[in-house]
Amino acid sequence: MKNILYATDCSKHDTQTLQYALMLSDILKANLTVLHIFSLPPISVKTIRPKKYLSEHAYDEQLLVLKDYCSSNLKDNKTDVVIKYEVREDDSVTNGILSETAALSPDLLIIGMKDEHTARGSFTGSIAKALIEKVAAPLFMVPSTKSFQKIKTLVYATDFEEADFLAIKKLISIAKPFDAIIKVVHITNNDEYAVSDKMEWFKEMLFEKTSYRNMTFDVSINDNTYEGLRVYIDTVNADMIALLEREQNSFLKKLFHKDLIKKMESKITIPMLSLNASAL
């Protein structure tokens, strides 16, 4: 992992996520780009200066705001991380983040999980959901009150698909520097023998594709996929949850789709990684 992009609204409620992004970048030995999306206020008919001038002036002003914000909130965090600063004008926070992600092609995009304080509605449900559906980079959502701590246990929810192998390889790039255990789990509403066979097949196939062995494989029985995953996370004391965002998936086949990820994003209190299958 070489480059991490972190999008911030520069609010006081986002400072812990900023610090989290820095410390994670340090552990993963990645460069960090901090991004702030801004929009121009409505232009009065009395304004004689052209919009281009106002835009350039606002860019310079917002860049200073971003640098000051990072400087004041990272002064106690000493690392060797190379930090770059980017500001982008866009009336849509979502589109601004997507545009910057497309331009930079980061290995990881970090945002703070929604709370009632976040300014402009940025990183609230609608923005997080749009990013989950559209962003090409792995999306790492961190609760705004979450301080950085060593990642020991990561949970990956599988439905035994080919894309899961690529997703877990991405997850290993985060787990390996921490020597963290990856707990692969499949949530099902029955305990048929065939499910255990599938998990054993999945394990064998995965171990053929990666040398990382600090992994366990479980089948958890619950009629409700979300509830089963939540209980499992609590049971294993997970530090992070990863889900694959699938473009197309039969409801009867399984419930691991964007609705579940969006529901997890609004309820889970640990960092969550959303991996878009189309971008793996």
Backbone as JSON, one array per atom type, in Angstrom:
{
  "sequence": "MKNILYATDCSKHDTQTLQYALMLSDILKANLTVLHIFSLPPISVKTIRPKKYLSEHAYDEQLLVLKDYCSSNLKDNKTDVVIKYEVREDDSVTNGILSETAALSPDLLIIGMKDEHTARGSFTGSIAKALIEKVAAPLFMVPSTKSFQKIKTLVYATDFEEADFLAIKKLISIAKPFDAIIKVVHITNNDEYAVSDKMEWFKEMLFEKTSYRNMTFDVSINDNTYEGLRVYIDTVNADMIALLEREQNSFLKKLFHKDLIKKMESKITIPMLSLNASAL",
  "N": [[0.85, -1.19, 0.0], [0.69, 2.1, -1.02], [-0.37, 4.71, -1.29], [-2.67, 6.72, 0.45], [-5.83, 8.22, 0.6], [-7.48, 10.71, 2.33], [-10.55, 12.1, 3.13], [-11.82, 15.07, 4.41], [-14.01, 17.2, 6.38], [-13.0, 19.24, 7.73], [-13.89, 19.82, 10.3], [-14.31, 20.11, 13.9], [-15.24, 17.75, 14.81], [-14.13, 15.86, 13.28], [-11.54, 15.41, 13.82], [-10.35, 13.23, 15.17], [-10.55, 11.21, 13.31], [-8.87, 12.18, 11.34], [-6.4, 12.0, 12.69], [-6.39, 9.25, 13.01], [-6.17, 8.43, 10.34], [-3.62, 9.37, 9.75], [-1.97, 7.86, 11.53], [-2.55, 5.26, 10.69], [-1.55, 5.39, 8.09], [1.12, 5.66, 8.7], [1.76, 3.17, 9.91], [1.24, 1.48, 7.75], [3.09, 2.38, 6.03], [2.59, 4.32, 4.05], [2.03, 7.09, 1.8], [0.15, 10.05, 2.58], [-2.66, 11.73, 1.45], [-4.54, 14.54, 2.12], [-7.78, 15.58, 1.74], [-10.04, 18.21, 1.0], [-13.3, 19.19, 0.31], [-14.89, 21.96, -1.12], [-17.42, 24.49, -1.6], [-18.47, 27.25, -3.61], [-20.04, 30.19, -2.33], [-23.38, 31.42, -3.12], [-23.35, 33.64, -5.88], [-23.67, 37.06, -5.84], [-25.68, 39.33, -7.76], [-24.58, 41.78, -7.75], [-21.93, 41.43, -7.6], [-18.87, 42.16, -9.01], [-16.55, 40.95, -9.67], [-15.16, 38.33, -11.63], [-16.29, 34.88, -11.78], [-14.22, 33.05, -12.01], [-12.05, 34.32, -10.78], [-13.02, 34.49, -8.16], [-13.2, 31.79, -7.59], [-10.51, 30.94, -7.72], [-9.45, 32.47, -5.65], [-10.9, 31.45, -3.51], [-9.96, 28.84, -3.56], [-7.22, 29.12, -2.8], [-7.63, 30.15, -0.26], [-9.06, 28.08, 1.03], [-7.19, 26.07, 0.92], [-5.25, 26.99, 2.69], [-6.79, 26.91, 5.01], [-7.18, 24.15, 5.25], [-4.51, 23.22, 5.57], [-3.81, 24.52, 7.96], [-5.68, 23.37, 9.65], [-4.87, 20.67, 9.67], [-2.26, 20.95, 10.65], [-2.64, 22.0, 13.26], [-4.06, 19.96, 14.48], [-2.53, 17.72, 14.28], [-0.21, 18.09, 15.58], [0.76, 16.76, 17.8], [1.26, 14.26, 16.92], [3.77, 12.47, 15.93], [5.28, 11.44, 13.08], [6.76, 9.84, 10.17], [5.37, 10.21, 7.92], [4.62, 11.27, 4.64], [2.79, 14.03, 3.86], [0.32, 15.27, 1.73], [-1.65, 17.97, 0.45], [-4.9, 18.61, -0.69], [-7.41, 20.55, -2.2], [-10.69, 20.85, -3.46], [-13.05, 22.31, -5.57], [-16.47, 21.85, -5.51], [-19.92, 21.5, -5.81], [-21.1, 19.24, -4.95], [-20.27, 17.07, -2.46], [-19.87, 14.34, -2.65], [-19.36, 13.94, -5.46], [-17.05, 15.47, -5.67], [-15.23, 14.03, -4.08], [-15.22, 11.6, -5.48], [-14.15, 12.45, -7.93], [-11.58, 13.28, -7.19], [-10.58, 10.89, -6.24], [-10.58, 9.38, -8.59], [-8.64, 10.79, -9.98], [-6.32, 10.48, -8.44], [-6.08, 7.76, -7.87], [-5.9, 6.2, -5.34], [-4.7, 3.72, -2.96], [-6.31, 3.32, -0.87], [-9.24, 4.79, 0.41], [-10.22, 6.98, 2.91], [-12.84, 7.9, 5.06], [-14.72, 9.72, 7.54], [-17.13, 8.13, 9.6], [-20.63, 8.8, 9.57], [-22.17, 11.24, 11.74], [-24.28, 13.14, 13.98], [-23.2, 15.66, 13.95], [-21.73, 16.39, 11.72], [-20.68, 18.71, 9.28], [-22.52, 20.34, 6.61], [-23.77, 18.04, 5.88], [-21.97, 16.29, 4.91], [-20.45, 13.14, 4.43], [-22.52, 11.88, 5.63], [-25.28, 9.55, 5.67], [-26.27, 9.53, 2.91], [-24.07, 10.33, 1.37], [-22.06, 8.51, 2.1], [-23.3, 6.16, 1.21], [-23.45, 6.63, -1.55], [-20.73, 6.72, -2.2], [-19.99, 4.12, -1.51], [-21.3, 2.7, -3.51], [-20.14, 3.71, -5.87], [-17.37, 4.38, -5.76], [-14.04, 3.66, -6.81], [-11.85, 2.89, -5.33], [-10.83, 0.96, -2.41], [-12.94, 1.55, 0.32], [-12.65, 2.99, 3.39], [-14.25, 3.33, 6.3], [-14.39, 5.21, 9.17], [-15.48, 5.45, 12.49], [-16.39, 8.61, 13.84], [-15.65, 9.12, 16.45], [-13.66, 7.39, 17.01], [-10.56, 6.53, 18.23], [-7.15, 5.94, 17.26], [-5.97, 2.61, 17.32], [-4.07, -0.4, 17.7], [-4.71, -2.75, 15.17], [-6.01, -5.82, 15.68], [-7.81, -7.91, 15.18], [-9.57, -8.75, 12.32], [-12.61, -8.95, 10.57], [-13.99, -10.69, 7.88], [-16.7, -10.93, 5.78], [-17.98, -13.52, 3.91], [-19.4, -14.82, 0.86], [-18.65, -16.91, -0.6], [-17.66, -16.3, -3.2], [-15.86, -15.7, -6.29], [-14.79, -13.14, -6.38], [-14.3, -12.64, -3.73], [-11.79, -13.66, -3.11], [-9.96, -11.87, -4.26], [-10.69, -9.61, -2.83], [-9.99, -10.31, -0.21], [-7.26, -10.47, -0.51], [-6.68, -7.76, -0.79], [-7.4, -6.98, 1.77], [-5.5, -8.29, 3.28], [-3.26, -6.72, 2.85], [-3.64, -4.7, 4.65], [-3.87, -6.07, 7.06], [-1.45, -7.5, 7.39], [0.87, -5.8, 8.15], [0.17, -5.34, 10.8], [0.2, -7.83, 11.79], [-2.25, -9.04, 12.11], [-5.13, -11.07, 12.83], [-7.26, -12.52, 10.45], [-10.59, -13.11, 10.36], [-12.58, -15.09, 8.64], [-15.91, -15.25, 7.8], [-19.04, -16.86, 7.23], [-22.38, -16.11, 7.03], [-25.31, -17.85, 7.63], [-28.64, -19.25, 7.31], [-29.04, -21.83, 7.92], [-27.71, -25.04, 8.95], [-26.61, -26.78, 7.14], [-24.69, -29.51, 5.89], [-23.42, -29.04, 3.52], [-22.73, -26.35, 3.53], [-20.57, -26.15, 5.29], [-18.79, -27.67, 3.82], [-18.44, -25.99, 1.62], [-17.14, -23.85, 2.86], [-14.75, -25.08, 3.59], [-13.73, -25.68, 1.09], [-13.41, -23.07, 0.16], [-11.45, -22.11, 1.9], [-9.25, -23.75, 1.19], [-8.86, -22.97, -1.48], [-8.26, -20.27, -1.13], [-5.87, -20.36, 0.34], [-4.24, -21.34, -1.59], [-3.83, -19.15, -3.09], [-2.64, -17.19, -1.57], [0.02, -16.5, 0.75], [-0.4, -15.76, 3.31], [-1.21, -16.79, 6.49], [-2.48, -16.27, 8.85], [-5.32, -16.67, 9.56], [-8.75, -17.51, 10.21], [-11.68, -19.6, 9.78], [-15.09, -19.5, 9.76], [-18.5, -20.62, 10.18], [-21.51, -19.09, 10.73], [-24.66, -19.32, 12.2], [-27.69, -17.8, 11.59], [-30.89, -16.37, 11.25], [-31.16, -13.81, 10.4], [-29.18, -11.86, 8.47], [-27.76, -9.42, 8.95], [-28.0, -9.19, 11.78], [-26.75, -11.56, 12.54], [-24.14, -11.09, 11.67], [-23.48, -8.86, 13.19], [-23.58, -9.93, 15.81], [-21.53, -11.81, 15.61], [-19.3, -10.17, 15.19], [-19.18, -8.86, 17.67], [-18.74, -11.07, 19.32], [-16.19, -12.07, 18.63], [-14.72, -9.91, 19.22], [-13.97, -7.91, 17.3], [-11.82, -5.62, 15.55], [-12.22, -4.44, 13.21], [-14.29, -4.51, 10.3], [-14.87, -6.05, 7.18], [-16.46, -5.86, 4.04], [-17.69, -7.07, 0.93], [-18.72, -5.15, -1.75], [-21.12, -5.87, -3.94], [-22.08, -5.68, -7.33], [-24.19, -6.97, -8.64], [-26.46, -9.25, -7.31], [-28.23, -12.08, -6.28], [-31.08, -11.96, -4.24], [-32.08, -14.23, -3.05], [-29.89, -15.81, -3.11], [-28.02, -14.71, -1.32], [-27.72, -12.27, 1.34], [-25.71, -10.44, 1.25], [-25.2, -7.55, 0.18], [-25.42, -4.2, -1.2], [-27.35, -2.93, 0.42], [-27.05, -4.13, 2.91], [-24.43, -3.39, 3.55], [-24.75, -0.62, 3.73], [-26.47, -0.51, 5.9], [-24.84, -1.58, 7.87], [-22.93, 0.41, 7.94], [-24.23, 2.47, 9.23], [-24.65, 1.56, 11.79], [-22.55, 0.05, 12.96], [-19.81, 0.22, 15.25], [-17.12, 0.07, 14.86], [-14.24, 0.49, 12.68], [-15.0, 0.16, 9.19], [-14.52, -1.58, 6.2], [-15.25, -1.21, 2.86], [-15.3, -2.97, -0.05], [-15.33, -2.63, -3.42], [-16.55, -4.78, -5.77], [-16.33, -4.48, -8.54], [-14.07, -3.02, -8.87], [-11.88, -4.44, -8.13]],
  "CA": [[0.0, 0.0, 0.0], [1.57, 3.25, -1.18], [-1.04, 6.01, -1.18], [-3.96, 6.77, 1.13], [-6.55, 9.49, 0.47], [-8.43, 10.94, 3.42], [-11.42, 13.25, 2.87], [-12.26, 15.68, 5.67], [-14.79, 18.43, 6.3], [-12.25, 20.21, 8.55], [-14.65, 20.17, 11.51], [-13.73, 19.61, 15.14], [-15.74, 16.4, 15.02], [-13.43, 14.97, 12.35], [-10.11, 15.43, 14.14], [-9.86, 11.9, 15.53], [-10.41, 10.45, 12.07], [-7.64, 12.69, 10.73], [-5.3, 11.37, 13.42], [-6.44, 7.83, 12.68], [-5.65, 8.29, 8.98], [-2.17, 9.57, 9.81], [-1.33, 6.73, 12.2], [-2.67, 4.1, 9.81], [-0.59, 5.61, 7.0], [2.45, 5.41, 9.27], [1.93, 1.72, 10.06], [1.23, 0.86, 6.42], [4.19, 3.0, 5.28], [1.96, 4.93, 2.88], [1.87, 8.54, 1.76], [-1.21, 10.46, 2.91], [-3.21, 12.94, 0.86], [-5.72, 15.0, 2.84], [-8.64, 16.26, 0.77], [-11.2, 18.97, 1.5], [-14.19, 19.65, -0.75], [-15.58, 23.19, -0.76], [-18.28, 25.05, -2.64], [-18.57, 28.71, -3.58], [-21.36, 30.69, -1.94], [-24.11, 32.02, -4.25], [-22.76, 34.89, -6.34], [-24.65, 38.15, -5.93], [-25.68, 40.04, -9.05], [-23.79, 42.99, -7.57], [-20.52, 41.07, -7.63], [-18.28, 42.56, -10.29], [-15.41, 40.09, -9.96], [-15.58, 37.11, -12.34], [-16.34, 33.66, -10.97], [-12.9, 32.42, -12.02], [-11.26, 34.98, -9.74], [-13.56, 34.07, -6.87], [-12.86, 30.38, -7.42], [-9.08, 30.85, -7.41], [-9.27, 33.05, -4.32], [-11.45, 30.49, -2.55], [-9.04, 27.7, -3.54], [-6.07, 29.48, -1.97], [-8.11, 30.32, 1.11], [-9.42, 26.77, 1.58], [-5.95, 25.31, 1.08], [-4.68, 27.45, 3.95], [-7.65, 26.38, 6.07], [-6.88, 22.72, 5.37], [-3.17, 23.05, 6.14], [-3.87, 24.94, 9.37], [-6.48, 22.35, 10.35], [-4.02, 19.49, 9.86], [-1.12, 21.33, 11.5], [-3.06, 22.16, 14.65], [-4.62, 18.72, 15.02], [-1.55, 16.64, 14.17], [1.05, 18.55, 16.17], [1.24, 15.8, 18.8], [1.44, 12.97, 16.26], [5.05, 12.51, 15.24], [5.49, 10.33, 12.15], [7.54, 10.16, 8.97], [4.44, 10.17, 6.79], [4.6, 12.4, 3.72], [1.41, 14.49, 3.74], [-0.01, 16.21, 0.67], [-2.94, 18.63, 0.7], [-5.68, 18.9, -1.9], [-8.77, 21.08, -2.05], [-11.4, 20.77, -4.74], [-14.35, 22.99, -5.57], [-17.57, 21.06, -6.07], [-21.16, 21.66, -5.04], [-21.41, 17.92, -4.42], [-19.15, 16.46, -1.75], [-19.67, 13.01, -3.24], [-18.7, 14.06, -6.76], [-15.71, 15.97, -5.44], [-14.4, 12.92, -3.6], [-15.08, 10.65, -6.58], [-13.25, 13.03, -8.93], [-10.22, 13.24, -6.66], [-10.19, 9.48, -6.2], [-10.27, 8.99, -9.97], [-7.4, 11.46, -10.38], [-5.16, 10.01, -7.66], [-6.07, 6.29, -7.79], [-5.28, 5.78, -4.08], [-4.89, 2.33, -2.56], [-7.33, 3.31, 0.17], [-9.93, 6.06, 0.67], [-10.73, 7.01, 4.28], [-13.76, 8.96, 5.46], [-15.29, 9.53, 8.86], [-18.52, 7.69, 9.59], [-21.58, 9.87, 9.84], [-22.77, 11.51, 13.05], [-25.22, 14.26, 13.88], [-22.51, 16.94, 13.99], [-20.95, 16.66, 10.53], [-21.11, 19.9, 8.54], [-23.0, 20.25, 5.23], [-24.28, 16.71, 5.59], [-20.93, 15.49, 4.29], [-20.16, 11.86, 5.04], [-23.72, 11.31, 6.22], [-25.7, 8.35, 4.97], [-26.39, 9.64, 1.46], [-22.74, 10.41, 0.77], [-21.41, 7.22, 2.31], [-23.95, 5.19, 0.33], [-23.04, 6.91, -2.93], [-19.34, 6.31, -2.33], [-19.98, 2.66, -1.48], [-21.76, 2.21, -4.81], [-19.44, 4.22, -7.05], [-15.93, 4.64, -5.67], [-13.22, 2.57, -7.31], [-10.87, 2.5, -4.32], [-11.37, 0.43, -1.15], [-13.46, 2.65, 1.14], [-12.45, 2.7, 4.81], [-15.09, 4.25, 7.06], [-13.97, 5.2, 10.57], [-16.36, 6.24, 13.37], [-15.78, 9.91, 14.14], [-15.14, 9.13, 17.83], [-12.72, 6.28, 17.15], [-9.13, 6.86, 18.27], [-6.36, 4.87, 16.64], [-5.39, 1.55, 18.14], [-3.57, -1.49, 16.88], [-5.71, -3.67, 14.65], [-5.65, -7.2, 16.03], [-8.77, -8.86, 14.6], [-10.39, -8.26, 11.21], [-13.65, -9.88, 10.13], [-14.41, -10.58, 6.48], [-17.92, -11.71, 5.52], [-17.89, -14.1, 2.57], [-20.5, -15.59, 0.28], [-17.99, -17.92, -1.42], [-17.57, -15.86, -4.58], [-14.51, -15.51, -6.79], [-14.32, -11.79, -6.01], [-13.86, -12.65, -2.34], [-10.36, -13.93, -3.05], [-9.27, -10.6, -4.53], [-10.99, -8.7, -1.72], [-9.19, -10.71, 0.96], [-5.88, -10.06, -0.79], [-6.63, -6.34, -0.42], [-7.49, -6.92, 3.22], [-4.21, -8.75, 3.82], [-2.31, -5.6, 2.81], [-3.85, -3.95, 5.88], [-3.67, -6.96, 8.21], [-0.08, -8.0, 7.51], [1.75, -4.96, 8.98], [-0.25, -5.46, 12.2], [0.15, -9.26, 12.11], [-3.61, -9.23, 12.62], [-5.84, -12.27, 12.38], [-8.44, -12.3, 9.62], [-11.61, -14.12, 10.62], [-13.5, -15.18, 7.52], [-17.16, -15.82, 8.3], [-20.21, -16.93, 6.35], [-23.62, -16.11, 7.81], [-26.32, -18.65, 6.96], [-29.8, -19.55, 8.14], [-29.13, -23.28, 8.15], [-26.43, -25.68, 9.27], [-26.42, -27.88, 6.22], [-23.32, -29.99, 5.75], [-22.86, -28.45, 2.3], [-22.16, -25.04, 3.84], [-19.23, -26.41, 5.84], [-17.96, -28.1, 2.7], [-18.11, -24.79, 0.85], [-16.13, -23.09, 3.6], [-13.48, -25.81, 3.49], [-13.25, -25.43, -0.28], [-13.0, -21.67, 0.09], [-10.18, -22.02, 2.63], [-8.21, -24.37, 0.38], [-8.61, -22.12, -2.64], [-7.62, -19.03, -0.67], [-4.49, -20.65, 0.73], [-3.47, -21.53, -2.82], [-3.63, -17.84, -3.71], [-1.9, -16.29, -0.68], [0.87, -17.16, 1.76], [-0.79, -15.28, 4.64], [-1.88, -17.9, 7.16], [-3.11, -15.86, 10.11], [-6.74, -16.58, 9.24], [-9.65, -18.57, 10.65], [-12.84, -19.71, 8.91], [-16.25, -19.88, 10.57], [-19.87, -20.53, 9.68], [-22.37, -18.62, 11.81], [-26.06, -19.56, 11.85], [-28.64, -16.79, 12.05], [-31.9, -16.11, 10.22], [-31.0, -12.42, 9.96], [-27.77, -11.69, 8.1], [-27.19, -8.29, 9.68], [-27.9, -9.52, 13.2], [-25.73, -12.59, 12.68], [-22.82, -10.48, 11.52], [-23.25, -8.0, 14.36], [-23.28, -10.8, 16.95], [-20.21, -12.4, 15.39], [-18.31, -9.11, 15.43], [-19.08, -8.67, 19.12], [-18.23, -12.29, 19.93], [-14.74, -12.21, 18.4], [-14.1, -8.63, 19.6], [-13.32, -7.43, 16.08], [-11.37, -4.22, 15.47], [-12.52, -3.94, 11.86], [-15.13, -5.4, 9.5], [-14.74, -5.82, 5.74], [-17.54, -6.42, 3.24], [-17.57, -6.88, -0.51], [-19.87, -4.5, -2.39], [-21.38, -6.57, -5.18], [-22.96, -4.94, -8.23], [-25.4, -7.76, -8.87], [-26.49, -10.4, -6.41], [-29.58, -12.57, -6.03], [-31.49, -11.88, -2.83], [-32.24, -15.59, -2.55], [-28.56, -16.41, -2.96], [-27.55, -14.22, -0.01], [-28.08, -10.88, 1.63], [-24.54, -9.58, 1.27], [-25.27, -6.6, -0.92], [-25.2, -2.81, -0.78], [-28.24, -2.55, 1.51], [-26.45, -4.58, 4.17], [-23.27, -2.54, 3.83], [-25.24, 0.68, 4.17], [-27.01, -0.68, 7.24], [-23.69, -1.75, 8.75], [-22.26, 1.71, 8.06], [-24.95, 3.36, 10.15], [-24.8, 0.96, 13.11], [-21.34, -0.53, 13.51], [-18.99, 1.2, 15.97], [-15.71, -0.14, 14.55], [-13.98, 0.83, 11.28], [-15.55, -0.76, 8.21], [-13.92, -1.49, 4.87], [-16.13, -1.62, 1.77], [-14.51, -3.28, -1.24], [-16.21, -2.69, -4.58], [-16.15, -5.92, -6.59], [-16.01, -4.05, -9.91], [-12.79, -2.31, -8.88], [-10.81, -5.31, -7.65]],
  "C": [[0.89, 1.25, 0.0], [0.9, 4.59, -0.91], [-2.42, 5.88, -0.55], [-4.55, 8.16, 0.94], [-7.55, 9.6, 1.61], [-9.22, 12.2, 3.14], [-11.97, 13.77, 4.19], [-13.12, 16.9, 5.42], [-14.17, 19.53, 7.16], [-13.05, 20.67, 9.78], [-13.96, 19.59, 12.74], [-14.14, 18.18, 15.42], [-15.01, 15.38, 14.14], [-11.96, 14.81, 12.71], [-9.56, 14.05, 14.48], [-9.69, 11.02, 14.3], [-9.17, 10.89, 11.31], [-6.42, 12.03, 11.38], [-5.23, 9.88, 13.13], [-5.82, 7.59, 11.3], [-4.13, 8.43, 8.96], [-1.47, 8.36, 10.41], [-1.42, 5.45, 11.36], [-1.69, 4.2, 8.65], [0.82, 5.3, 7.47], [2.72, 3.92, 9.37], [2.04, 1.03, 8.7], [2.32, 1.4, 5.51], [3.68, 3.59, 3.95], [2.01, 6.45, 2.96], [0.4, 8.88, 2.01], [-1.57, 11.75, 2.19], [-4.48, 13.3, 1.6], [-6.52, 15.91, 1.91], [-9.78, 17.0, 1.47], [-12.0, 19.48, 0.31], [-14.9, 20.92, -0.28], [-16.46, 23.65, -1.91], [-18.31, 26.56, -2.5], [-19.96, 29.13, -3.11], [-22.07, 31.27, -3.17], [-23.53, 33.39, -4.6], [-23.85, 35.95, -6.52], [-24.56, 38.83, -7.29], [-24.85, 41.32, -8.97], [-22.29, 42.71, -7.63], [-19.93, 41.38, -9.0], [-17.08, 41.69, -10.65], [-15.9, 38.81, -10.63], [-15.5, 35.89, -11.43], [-14.98, 32.98, -10.91], [-12.01, 33.0, -10.94], [-11.71, 34.51, -8.36], [-13.18, 32.63, -6.57], [-11.4, 30.21, -7.02], [-8.79, 31.39, -6.02], [-9.75, 32.07, -3.25], [-10.54, 29.27, -2.44], [-7.86, 27.98, -2.62], [-6.47, 29.58, -0.5], [-8.4, 28.97, 1.76], [-8.18, 25.89, 1.77], [-5.26, 25.7, 2.38], [-5.48, 26.92, 5.14], [-7.32, 24.91, 6.32], [-5.52, 22.49, 6.02], [-3.14, 23.43, 7.61], [-4.61, 23.91, 10.21], [-5.62, 21.12, 10.67], [-2.87, 19.79, 10.82], [-1.51, 21.38, 12.97], [-3.53, 20.86, 15.28], [-3.68, 17.53, 14.93], [-0.24, 16.98, 14.85], [1.62, 17.58, 17.19], [1.47, 14.41, 18.22], [2.7, 13.02, 15.41], [5.23, 11.25, 14.38], [6.39, 10.79, 11.01], [6.66, 10.18, 7.72], [4.53, 11.44, 5.95], [3.14, 12.79, 3.5], [1.28, 15.5, 2.6], [-1.41, 16.75, 0.93], [-3.62, 18.96, -0.62], [-7.02, 19.49, -1.51], [-9.4, 21.09, -3.43], [-12.75, 21.46, -4.6], [-15.4, 22.1, -6.24], [-18.8, 21.25, -5.19], [-21.6, 20.35, -4.41], [-20.18, 17.33, -3.76], [-18.83, 15.1, -2.36], [-18.91, 13.09, -4.55], [-17.27, 14.57, -6.62], [-14.77, 14.86, -4.99], [-14.17, 11.9, -4.72], [-14.1, 11.16, -7.63], [-11.8, 12.96, -8.46], [-9.7, 11.81, -6.59], [-9.81, 8.98, -7.59], [-8.94, 9.58, -10.42], [-6.17, 10.86, -9.7], [-5.0, 8.5, -7.65], [-5.4, 5.79, -6.51], [-5.53, 4.3, -3.81], [-5.99, 2.2, -1.52], [-7.92, 4.71, 0.3], [-10.53, 5.99, 2.07], [-11.7, 8.17, 4.44], [-14.23, 8.68, 6.88], [-16.73, 9.06, 8.73], [-19.43, 8.81, 10.06], [-21.91, 10.0, 11.33], [-23.62, 12.76, 12.91], [-24.53, 15.61, 13.78], [-21.92, 17.35, 12.64], [-21.53, 17.78, 9.67], [-21.57, 19.56, 7.12], [-23.59, 18.89, 4.89], [-23.22, 15.81, 4.96], [-20.66, 14.26, 5.13], [-21.33, 11.34, 5.87], [-24.14, 10.15, 5.34], [-25.71, 8.46, 3.47], [-25.04, 9.66, 0.78], [-22.0, 9.09, 0.91], [-21.99, 6.17, 1.36], [-23.52, 5.38, -1.12], [-21.6, 6.48, -3.17], [-19.22, 4.79, -2.36], [-20.32, 2.1, -2.86], [-20.81, 2.55, -5.95], [-17.92, 4.27, -6.96], [-15.13, 3.41, -6.08], [-12.24, 2.05, -6.26], [-11.55, 1.82, -3.13], [-11.75, 1.59, -0.24], [-13.43, 2.25, 2.61], [-13.19, 3.75, 5.62], [-14.8, 4.11, 8.55], [-14.95, 6.01, 11.4], [-15.66, 7.51, 13.83], [-15.2, 9.99, 15.55], [-14.08, 8.07, 18.06], [-11.28, 6.77, 17.14], [-8.34, 5.67, 17.74], [-5.87, 3.88, 17.68], [-4.97, 0.42, 17.22], [-4.7, -2.41, 16.45], [-5.25, -5.1, 14.9], [-6.53, -8.23, 15.32], [-9.61, -8.2, 13.53], [-11.39, -9.34, 10.82], [-13.97, -9.62, 8.67], [-15.61, -11.49, 6.25], [-17.91, -12.21, 4.08], [-19.19, -14.77, 2.16], [-19.95, -16.57, -0.75], [-17.96, -17.55, -2.9], [-16.11, -15.65, -4.98], [-13.94, -14.15, -6.37], [-13.84, -11.73, -4.57], [-12.35, -12.86, -2.23], [-9.55, -12.65, -3.27], [-9.49, -9.62, -3.38], [-10.14, -9.03, -0.5], [-7.72, -10.38, 0.73], [-5.69, -8.58, -0.47], [-6.6, -6.19, 1.1], [-6.17, -7.33, 3.87], [-3.19, -7.62, 3.83], [-2.46, -4.69, 4.02], [-3.5, -4.81, 7.09], [-2.2, -7.3, 8.45], [0.84, -7.12, 8.35], [1.41, -5.01, 10.47], [-0.11, -6.9, 12.71], [-1.21, -9.61, 12.7], [-4.22, -10.52, 12.07], [-7.06, -11.85, 11.57], [-9.41, -13.44, 9.87], [-12.63, -14.08, 9.48], [-14.77, -15.88, 8.0], [-18.23, -15.82, 7.21], [-21.45, -17.03, 7.23], [-24.69, -16.86, 7.02], [-27.49, -18.93, 7.89], [-30.01, -21.05, 8.33], [-27.75, -23.85, 8.4], [-26.18, -26.89, 8.38], [-24.94, -28.23, 6.07], [-22.63, -29.33, 4.56], [-22.21, -27.1, 2.56], [-20.75, -25.19, 4.4], [-18.28, -26.87, 4.76], [-17.52, -26.92, 1.84], [-17.02, -23.98, 1.54], [-14.77, -23.77, 3.52], [-12.88, -25.63, 2.11], [-12.7, -24.02, -0.4], [-11.63, -21.49, 0.75], [-9.04, -22.57, 1.79], [-7.85, -23.5, -0.82], [-7.88, -20.84, -2.25], [-6.16, -19.25, -0.34], [-3.61, -20.99, -0.47], [-3.07, -20.2, -3.44], [-2.84, -16.87, -2.85], [-1.09, -17.08, 0.33], [0.51, -16.72, 3.17], [-1.64, -16.34, 5.31], [-2.57, -17.51, 8.46], [-4.6, -15.59, 9.87], [-7.5, -17.76, 9.84], [-10.91, -18.51, 9.78], [-14.02, -20.27, 9.7], [-17.54, -19.79, 9.76], [-20.75, -20.16, 10.87], [-23.83, -18.72, 11.36], [-26.96, -18.49, 12.46], [-29.62, -16.51, 10.91], [-31.78, -14.71, 9.64], [-29.52, -12.15, 9.71], [-27.11, -10.57, 8.89], [-26.99, -8.63, 11.15], [-26.82, -10.57, 13.44], [-24.33, -12.03, 12.59], [-22.49, -9.59, 12.71], [-22.87, -8.82, 15.59], [-21.88, -11.4, 16.82], [-19.11, -11.39, 15.67], [-18.09, -8.9, 16.92], [-18.41, -9.87, 19.78], [-16.72, -12.4, 19.8], [-13.99, -10.93, 18.74], [-13.3, -8.03, 18.43], [-12.94, -5.96, 16.17], [-11.78, -3.59, 14.14], [-13.36, -4.98, 11.13], [-14.97, -5.04, 8.03], [-15.85, -6.55, 5.0], [-17.28, -6.13, 1.77], [-18.85, -6.27, -1.05], [-20.04, -5.12, -3.77], [-22.36, -5.78, -6.04], [-24.28, -5.68, -8.43], [-25.35, -8.99, -7.99], [-27.93, -10.8, -6.15], [-29.91, -12.51, -4.55], [-31.61, -13.27, -2.25], [-30.89, -16.25, -2.34], [-27.94, -16.01, -1.65], [-27.86, -12.76, 0.14], [-26.88, -9.95, 1.67], [-24.54, -8.66, 0.05], [-25.22, -5.2, -0.36], [-26.12, -2.38, 0.36], [-27.67, -2.96, 2.86], [-25.27, -3.7, 4.53], [-23.72, -1.18, 4.35], [-25.8, 0.6, 5.59], [-25.88, -0.83, 8.25], [-23.03, -0.4, 9.0], [-22.92, 2.59, 9.1], [-25.01, 2.83, 11.57], [-23.5, 0.49, 13.75], [-20.43, 0.54, 14.11], [-17.5, 0.96, 15.79], [-15.49, 0.24, 13.08], [-14.49, -0.26, 10.33], [-14.94, -0.51, 6.85], [-14.91, -2.03, 3.84], [-15.28, -1.78, 0.51], [-15.46, -3.48, -2.42], [-15.71, -3.77, -5.54], [-15.7, -5.5, -7.99], [-14.64, -3.39, -10.01], [-11.62, -3.18, -8.42], [-9.95, -5.82, -8.8]]
}
